[in-house]
Amino acid sequence: MDRIRGEFIDIIEWTDDGRDTVVWRFPRYGNEIKMGARLVVRESQVAVFVNEGRLADVYQPGTYTLTTQNMPVLSTLKGWKHGFESPFKAEVYFVTTRQFTDFKWGTQNPVILRDADFGMVRVRAFGTFAAKVVDAAALLRELVGTDPQFRTEEVGEHLRQLIVSKLGSALGSSGVPLLDLAARQDGIGQQLAKALTLELSSTGIAIPRFYIENISVPPEIEAAIDTRSRMTITGNLDDYAKLQAADAIPIAAANPGTGGEALGLGVGMALGQRIVQSTSGAAASSVPVTQAPAQPAPAPSPADVPPPLPTAPRWFLAVGGQQQGPYDESALAGQAAAGNLTRTTLVWRSGQAAWQPADQVPELTPLLADVPPPLPPQG
């Protein structure tokens, strides 16, 4: 039947019933196309004639009758001498020129960038892009060859690998800080589309649209960004310290042990001092005071400057296999009264080479005067 149909005048056309076919070869028995055959090229298509392995002509959308008048290149290649009564020995490839918009891309491994705020940062990204054939002849020469049906899946992986290889250089050369990448995604996408189109120019493929849907960073960078945002909202370090103290209150309430009580007491005292300071400051600012012009105070002489106050030693105790402290001497007296500090309790302070029993430290002798020695062994 193919041989019989080959004796009739051809109508060469292609109606694409799929969404992923890029190139389709017209099936013809023995590649014999009759003189006077009708070629129909629809919008978003071009037709490419290949004669005896060599590309002959490229036809834009329209309707053509295949004669010597509209096939000058093919005529030169064949060199017909008998009025073109013989059939054309040629292949016809239809190439889709519409945009294919269902390509997706993503970074399988993170891309390392150098950022001015966070140093070396690993980022991941994903999105979509569109591809389009702009030079059908180059596409057949470089990628299709003699494939009778060339689909998007055959070129999609190549495009995705090329995108990932260009993504790191595009983000690094953009000069955009990490915190501004979200606002500049459109500009970076356009930059990548131009770079990819230039890279693919030899294959006849262009990337008219490139979209970055998301750029993500590791969790530790997200935590640093959140901390910086909170500091920006509070305005200064003093307000940020207040915020940290307020955050510590529920933590202390959830841990009612000794550490939680001490933390809650410290936070409460700090907040109380803040309230008193703010109240006294507001009261002082509400009373008008007339002050004389300030006179520069005379510089104190070296003889009038007292030496720095001595620092009290800070002690640590080993109670029940756990380290406790630090304590000053007054706190140690309370520990001795409570029974936590005995003559055999191991103690340490700065300057000691190792932990020692309390009764071997001369500075603690007064504190242990009322502490009885260990009981003798019982029979």
JSON list of N, CA, C and O in Angstrom, two decimals, residues 22-26 48-55 91-95 135-151 154 203:
[
{"chain": "A", "resi": 22, "resn": "VAL", "atom": "N", "xyz": [9.50, 17.85, 19.00]},
{"chain": "A", "resi": 22, "resn": "VAL", "atom": "CA", "xyz": [10.23, 18.99, 18.45]},
{"chain": "A", "resi": 22, "resn": "VAL", "atom": "C", "xyz": [10.43, 18.83, 16.95]},
{"chain": "A", "resi": 22, "resn": "VAL", "atom": "O", "xyz": [10.23, 19.77, 16.18]},
{"chain": "A", "resi": 23, "resn": "VAL", "atom": "N", "xyz": [10.81, 17.63, 16.50]},
{"chain": "A", "resi": 23, "resn": "VAL", "atom": "CA", "xyz": [11.08, 17.37, 15.08]},
{"chain": "A", "resi": 23, "resn": "VAL", "atom": "C", "xyz": [10.35, 16.07, 14.69]},
{"chain": "A", "resi": 23, "resn": "VAL", "atom": "O", "xyz": [10.38, 15.08, 15.44]},
{"chain": "A", "resi": 24, "resn": "TRP", "atom": "N", "xyz": [9.69, 16.11, 13.50]},
{"chain": "A", "resi": 24, "resn": "TRP", "atom": "CA", "xyz": [8.97, 14.93, 13.00]},
{"chain": "A", "resi": 24, "resn": "TRP", "atom": "C", "xyz": [9.29, 14.76, 11.52]},
{"chain": "A", "resi": 24, "resn": "TRP", "atom": "O", "xyz": [9.19, 15.73, 10.75]},
{"chain": "A", "resi": 25, "resn": "ARG", "atom": "N", "xyz": [9.69, 13.54, 11.12]},
{"chain": "A", "resi": 25, "resn": "ARG", "atom": "CA", "xyz": [10.02, 13.28, 9.72]},
{"chain": "A", "resi": 25, "resn": "ARG", "atom": "C", "xyz": [8.81, 12.72, 8.99]},
{"chain": "A", "resi": 25, "resn": "ARG", "atom": "O", "xyz": [8.17, 11.77, 9.47]},
{"chain": "A", "resi": 26, "resn": "PHE", "atom": "N", "xyz": [8.51, 13.30, 7.82]},
{"chain": "A", "resi": 26, "resn": "PHE", "atom": "CA", "xyz": [7.36, 12.86, 7.04]},
{"chain": "A", "resi": 26, "resn": "PHE", "atom": "C", "xyz": [7.62, 11.45, 6.51]},
{"chain": "A", "resi": 26, "resn": "PHE", "atom": "O", "xyz": [8.62, 11.22, 5.82]},
{"chain": "A", "resi": 48, "resn": "VAL", "atom": "N", "xyz": [12.01, 21.34, 6.63]},
{"chain": "A", "resi": 48, "resn": "VAL", "atom": "CA", "xyz": [13.40, 21.24, 6.19]},
{"chain": "A", "resi": 48, "resn": "VAL", "atom": "C", "xyz": [13.52, 20.07, 5.21]},
{"chain": "A", "resi": 48, "resn": "VAL", "atom": "O", "xyz": [13.10, 18.95, 5.54]},
{"chain": "A", "resi": 49, "resn": "PHE", "atom": "N", "xyz": [14.06, 20.33, 4.02]},
{"chain": "A", "resi": 49, "resn": "PHE", "atom": "CA", "xyz": [14.30, 19.29, 3.03]},
{"chain": "A", "resi": 49, "resn": "PHE", "atom": "C", "xyz": [15.75, 18.84, 3.13]},
{"chain": "A", "resi": 49, "resn": "PHE", "atom": "O", "xyz": [16.67, 19.66, 3.12]},
{"chain": "A", "resi": 50, "resn": "VAL", "atom": "N", "xyz": [15.92, 17.53, 3.21]},
{"chain": "A", "resi": 50, "resn": "VAL", "atom": "CA", "xyz": [17.25, 16.92, 3.23]},
{"chain": "A", "resi": 50, "resn": "VAL", "atom": "C", "xyz": [17.33, 15.99, 2.03]},
{"chain": "A", "resi": 50, "resn": "VAL", "atom": "O", "xyz": [16.53, 15.06, 1.89]},
{"chain": "A", "resi": 51, "resn": "ASN", "atom": "N", "xyz": [18.28, 16.26, 1.14]},
{"chain": "A", "resi": 51, "resn": "ASN", "atom": "CA", "xyz": [18.42, 15.49, -0.09]},
{"chain": "A", "resi": 51, "resn": "ASN", "atom": "C", "xyz": [19.73, 14.74, -0.07]},
{"chain": "A", "resi": 51, "resn": "ASN", "atom": "O", "xyz": [20.81, 15.32, -0.01]},
{"chain": "A", "resi": 52, "resn": "GLU", "atom": "N", "xyz": [19.63, 13.39, -0.09]},
{"chain": "A", "resi": 52, "resn": "GLU", "atom": "CA", "xyz": [20.80, 12.53, -0.12]},
{"chain": "A", "resi": 52, "resn": "GLU", "atom": "C", "xyz": [21.80, 12.89, 0.97]},
{"chain": "A", "resi": 52, "resn": "GLU", "atom": "O", "xyz": [23.00, 12.99, 0.74]},
{"chain": "A", "resi": 53, "resn": "GLY", "atom": "N", "xyz": [21.27, 13.14, 2.16]},
{"chain": "A", "resi": 53, "resn": "GLY", "atom": "CA", "xyz": [22.12, 13.41, 3.31]},
{"chain": "A", "resi": 53, "resn": "GLY", "atom": "C", "xyz": [22.55, 14.85, 3.46]},
{"chain": "A", "resi": 53, "resn": "GLY", "atom": "O", "xyz": [23.20, 15.19, 4.45]},
{"chain": "A", "resi": 54, "resn": "ARG", "atom": "N", "xyz": [22.17, 15.73, 2.51]},
{"chain": "A", "resi": 54, "resn": "ARG", "atom": "CA", "xyz": [22.56, 17.13, 2.59]},
{"chain": "A", "resi": 54, "resn": "ARG", "atom": "C", "xyz": [21.33, 18.00, 2.73]},
{"chain": "A", "resi": 54, "resn": "ARG", "atom": "O", "xyz": [20.32, 17.79, 2.05]},
{"chain": "A", "resi": 55, "resn": "LEU", "atom": "N", "xyz": [21.39, 19.00, 3.60]},
{"chain": "A", "resi": 55, "resn": "LEU", "atom": "CA", "xyz": [20.27, 19.90, 3.83]},
{"chain": "A", "resi": 55, "resn": "LEU", "atom": "C", "xyz": [20.10, 20.79, 2.60]},
{"chain": "A", "resi": 55, "resn": "LEU", "atom": "O", "xyz": [21.04, 21.46, 2.16]},
{"chain": "A", "resi": 91, "resn": "GLU", "atom": "N", "xyz": [14.04, 13.82, 1.97]},
{"chain": "A", "resi": 91, "resn": "GLU", "atom": "CA", "xyz": [13.35, 13.65, 3.24]},
{"chain": "A", "resi": 91, "resn": "GLU", "atom": "C", "xyz": [12.83, 15.01, 3.69]},
{"chain": "A", "resi": 91, "resn": "GLU", "atom": "O", "xyz": [13.48, 16.04, 3.47]},
{"chain": "A", "resi": 92, "resn": "VAL", "atom": "N", "xyz": [11.67, 15.00, 4.32]},
{"chain": "A", "resi": 92, "resn": "VAL", "atom": "CA", "xyz": [11.07, 16.23, 4.81]},
{"chain": "A", "resi": 92, "resn": "VAL", "atom": "C", "xyz": [10.94, 16.13, 6.33]},
{"chain": "A", "resi": 92, "resn": "VAL", "atom": "O", "xyz": [10.33, 15.19, 6.85]},
{"chain": "A", "resi": 93, "resn": "TYR", "atom": "N", "xyz": [11.53, 17.10, 7.02]},
{"chain": "A", "resi": 93, "resn": "TYR", "atom": "CA", "xyz": [11.45, 17.18, 8.47]},
{"chain": "A", "resi": 93, "resn": "TYR", "atom": "C", "xyz": [10.64, 18.42, 8.84]},
{"chain": "A", "resi": 93, "resn": "TYR", "atom": "O", "xyz": [10.92, 19.52, 8.34]},
{"chain": "A", "resi": 94, "resn": "PHE", "atom": "N", "xyz": [9.65, 18.23, 9.70]},
{"chain": "A", "resi": 94, "resn": "PHE", "atom": "CA", "xyz": [8.90, 19.35, 10.26]},
{"chain": "A", "resi": 94, "resn": "PHE", "atom": "C", "xyz": [9.49, 19.68, 11.64]},
{"chain": "A", "resi": 94, "resn": "PHE", "atom": "O", "xyz": [9.66, 18.79, 12.47]},
{"chain": "A", "resi": 95, "resn": "VAL", "atom": "N", "xyz": [9.75, 20.96, 11.87]},
{"chain": "A", "resi": 95, "resn": "VAL", "atom": "CA", "xyz": [10.36, 21.41, 13.13]},
{"chain": "A", "resi": 95, "resn": "VAL", "atom": "C", "xyz": [9.40, 22.39, 13.79]},
{"chain": "A", "resi": 95, "resn": "VAL", "atom": "O", "xyz": [8.94, 23.35, 13.16]},
{"chain": "A", "resi": 135, "resn": "ASP", "atom": "N", "xyz": [16.71, 28.10, 14.90]},
{"chain": "A", "resi": 135, "resn": "ASP", "atom": "CA", "xyz": [17.45, 27.75, 13.69]},
{"chain": "A", "resi": 135, "resn": "ASP", "atom": "C", "xyz": [17.26, 26.25, 13.46]},
{"chain": "A", "resi": 135, "resn": "ASP", "atom": "O", "xyz": [17.97, 25.42, 14.03]},
{"chain": "A", "resi": 136, "resn": "ALA", "atom": "N", "xyz": [16.28, 25.91, 12.59]},
{"chain": "A", "resi": 136, "resn": "ALA", "atom": "CA", "xyz": [15.96, 24.51, 12.38]},
{"chain": "A", "resi": 136, "resn": "ALA", "atom": "C", "xyz": [17.11, 23.75, 11.72]},
{"chain": "A", "resi": 136, "resn": "ALA", "atom": "O", "xyz": [17.37, 22.59, 12.04]},
{"chain": "A", "resi": 137, "resn": "ALA", "atom": "N", "xyz": [17.81, 24.39, 10.80]},
{"chain": "A", "resi": 137, "resn": "ALA", "atom": "CA", "xyz": [18.91, 23.71, 10.13]},
{"chain": "A", "resi": 137, "resn": "ALA", "atom": "C", "xyz": [20.02, 23.35, 11.11]},
{"chain": "A", "resi": 137, "resn": "ALA", "atom": "O", "xyz": [20.57, 22.24, 11.08]},
{"chain": "A", "resi": 138, "resn": "ALA", "atom": "N", "xyz": [20.37, 24.28, 12.02]},
{"chain": "A", "resi": 138, "resn": "ALA", "atom": "CA", "xyz": [21.40, 23.99, 13.02]},
{"chain": "A", "resi": 138, "resn": "ALA", "atom": "C", "xyz": [20.96, 22.88, 13.96]},
{"chain": "A", "resi": 138, "resn": "ALA", "atom": "O", "xyz": [21.76, 22.04, 14.37]},
{"chain": "A", "resi": 139, "resn": "LEU", "atom": "N", "xyz": [19.67, 22.87, 14.32]},
{"chain": "A", "resi": 139, "resn": "LEU", "atom": "CA", "xyz": [19.17, 21.83, 15.21]},
{"chain": "A", "resi": 139, "resn": "LEU", "atom": "C", "xyz": [19.32, 20.45, 14.57]},
{"chain": "A", "resi": 139, "resn": "LEU", "atom": "O", "xyz": [19.75, 19.49, 15.22]},
{"chain": "A", "resi": 140, "resn": "LEU", "atom": "N", "xyz": [18.98, 20.33, 13.27]},
{"chain": "A", "resi": 140, "resn": "LEU", "atom": "CA", "xyz": [19.11, 19.04, 12.60]},
{"chain": "A", "resi": 140, "resn": "LEU", "atom": "C", "xyz": [20.57, 18.61, 12.50]},
{"chain": "A", "resi": 140, "resn": "LEU", "atom": "O", "xyz": [20.90, 17.43, 12.67]},
{"chain": "A", "resi": 141, "resn": "ARG", "atom": "N", "xyz": [21.45, 19.55, 12.24]},
{"chain": "A", "resi": 141, "resn": "ARG", "atom": "CA", "xyz": [22.87, 19.21, 12.10]},
{"chain": "A", "resi": 141, "resn": "ARG", "atom": "C", "xyz": [23.49, 18.81, 13.43]},
{"chain": "A", "resi": 141, "resn": "ARG", "atom": "O", "xyz": [24.30, 17.87, 13.49]},
{"chain": "A", "resi": 142, "resn": "GLU", "atom": "N", "xyz": [23.15, 19.51, 14.52]},
{"chain": "A", "resi": 142, "resn": "GLU", "atom": "CA", "xyz": [23.87, 19.33, 15.78]},
{"chain": "A", "resi": 142, "resn": "GLU", "atom": "C", "xyz": [23.23, 18.30, 16.71]},
{"chain": "A", "resi": 142, "resn": "GLU", "atom": "O", "xyz": [23.94, 17.61, 17.44]},
{"chain": "A", "resi": 143, "resn": "LEU", "atom": "N", "xyz": [21.89, 18.19, 16.72]},
{"chain": "A", "resi": 143, "resn": "LEU", "atom": "CA", "xyz": [21.24, 17.34, 17.72]},
{"chain": "A", "resi": 143, "resn": "LEU", "atom": "C", "xyz": [20.37, 16.24, 17.13]},
{"chain": "A", "resi": 143, "resn": "LEU", "atom": "O", "xyz": [20.38, 15.11, 17.62]},
{"chain": "A", "resi": 144, "resn": "VAL", "atom": "N", "xyz": [19.60, 16.52, 16.10]},
{"chain": "A", "resi": 144, "resn": "VAL", "atom": "CA", "xyz": [18.60, 15.57, 15.64]},
{"chain": "A", "resi": 144, "resn": "VAL", "atom": "C", "xyz": [19.21, 14.48, 14.79]},
{"chain": "A", "resi": 144, "resn": "VAL", "atom": "O", "xyz": [19.00, 13.29, 15.01]},
{"chain": "A", "resi": 145, "resn": "GLY", "atom": "N", "xyz": [20.00, 14.85, 13.78]},
{"chain": "A", "resi": 145, "resn": "GLY", "atom": "CA", "xyz": [20.55, 13.85, 12.87]},
{"chain": "A", "resi": 145, "resn": "GLY", "atom": "C", "xyz": [19.45, 13.23, 12.04]},
{"chain": "A", "resi": 145, "resn": "GLY", "atom": "O", "xyz": [18.69, 13.91, 11.36]},
{"chain": "A", "resi": 146, "resn": "THR", "atom": "N", "xyz": [19.31, 11.91, 12.09]},
{"chain": "A", "resi": 146, "resn": "THR", "atom": "CA", "xyz": [18.29, 11.19, 11.32]},
{"chain": "A", "resi": 146, "resn": "THR", "atom": "C", "xyz": [17.17, 10.66, 12.20]},
{"chain": "A", "resi": 146, "resn": "THR", "atom": "O", "xyz": [16.44, 9.76, 11.79]},
{"chain": "A", "resi": 147, "resn": "ASP", "atom": "N", "xyz": [17.04, 11.20, 13.41]},
{"chain": "A", "resi": 147, "resn": "ASP", "atom": "CA", "xyz": [15.98, 10.76, 14.31]},
{"chain": "A", "resi": 147, "resn": "ASP", "atom": "C", "xyz": [14.62, 11.10, 13.71]},
{"chain": "A", "resi": 147, "resn": "ASP", "atom": "O", "xyz": [14.34, 12.26, 13.42]},
{"chain": "A", "resi": 148, "resn": "PRO", "atom": "N", "xyz": [13.72, 10.11, 13.52]},
{"chain": "A", "resi": 148, "resn": "PRO", "atom": "CA", "xyz": [12.43, 10.40, 12.88]},
{"chain": "A", "resi": 148, "resn": "PRO", "atom": "C", "xyz": [11.47, 11.17, 13.79]},
{"chain": "A", "resi": 148, "resn": "PRO", "atom": "O", "xyz": [10.53, 11.78, 13.30]},
{"chain": "A", "resi": 149, "resn": "GLN", "atom": "N", "xyz": [11.69, 11.14, 15.09]},
{"chain": "A", "resi": 149, "resn": "GLN", "atom": "CA", "xyz": [10.82, 11.86, 16.02]},
{"chain": "A", "resi": 149, "resn": "GLN", "atom": "C", "xyz": [11.65, 12.29, 17.23]},
{"chain": "A", "resi": 149, "resn": "GLN", "atom": "O", "xyz": [11.97, 11.49, 18.10]},
{"chain": "A", "resi": 150, "resn": "PHE", "atom": "N", "xyz": [12.00, 13.55, 17.22]},
{"chain": "A", "resi": 150, "resn": "PHE", "atom": "CA", "xyz": [12.88, 14.11, 18.26]},
{"chain": "A", "resi": 150, "resn": "PHE", "atom": "C", "xyz": [11.99, 14.80, 19.29]},
{"chain": "A", "resi": 150, "resn": "PHE", "atom": "O", "xyz": [11.25, 15.73, 18.97]},
{"chain": "A", "resi": 151, "resn": "ARG", "atom": "N", "xyz": [12.07, 14.36, 20.58]},
{"chain": "A", "resi": 151, "resn": "ARG", "atom": "CA", "xyz": [11.20, 14.88, 21.63]},
{"chain": "A", "resi": 151, "resn": "ARG", "atom": "C", "xyz": [11.97, 15.74, 22.62]},
{"chain": "A", "resi": 151, "resn": "ARG", "atom": "O", "xyz": [13.21, 15.73, 22.65]},
{"chain": "A", "resi": 154, "resn": "GLU", "atom": "N", "xyz": [14.65, 14.33, 25.05]},
{"chain": "A", "resi": 154, "resn": "GLU", "atom": "CA", "xyz": [15.98, 14.03, 24.55]},
{"chain": "A", "resi": 154, "resn": "GLU", "atom": "C", "xyz": [16.94, 15.20, 24.70]},
{"chain": "A", "resi": 154, "resn": "GLU", "atom": "O", "xyz": [18.15, 15.02, 24.67]},
{"chain": "A", "resi": 203, "resn": "THR", "atom": "N", "xyz": [23.38, 25.21, 18.44]},
{"chain": "A", "resi": 203, "resn": "THR", "atom": "CA", "xyz": [22.41, 24.12, 18.28]},
{"chain": "A", "resi": 203, "resn": "THR", "atom": "C", "xyz": [21.07, 24.61, 17.77]},
{"chain": "A", "resi": 203, "resn": "THR", "atom": "O", "xyz": [20.17, 23.79, 17.56]}
]
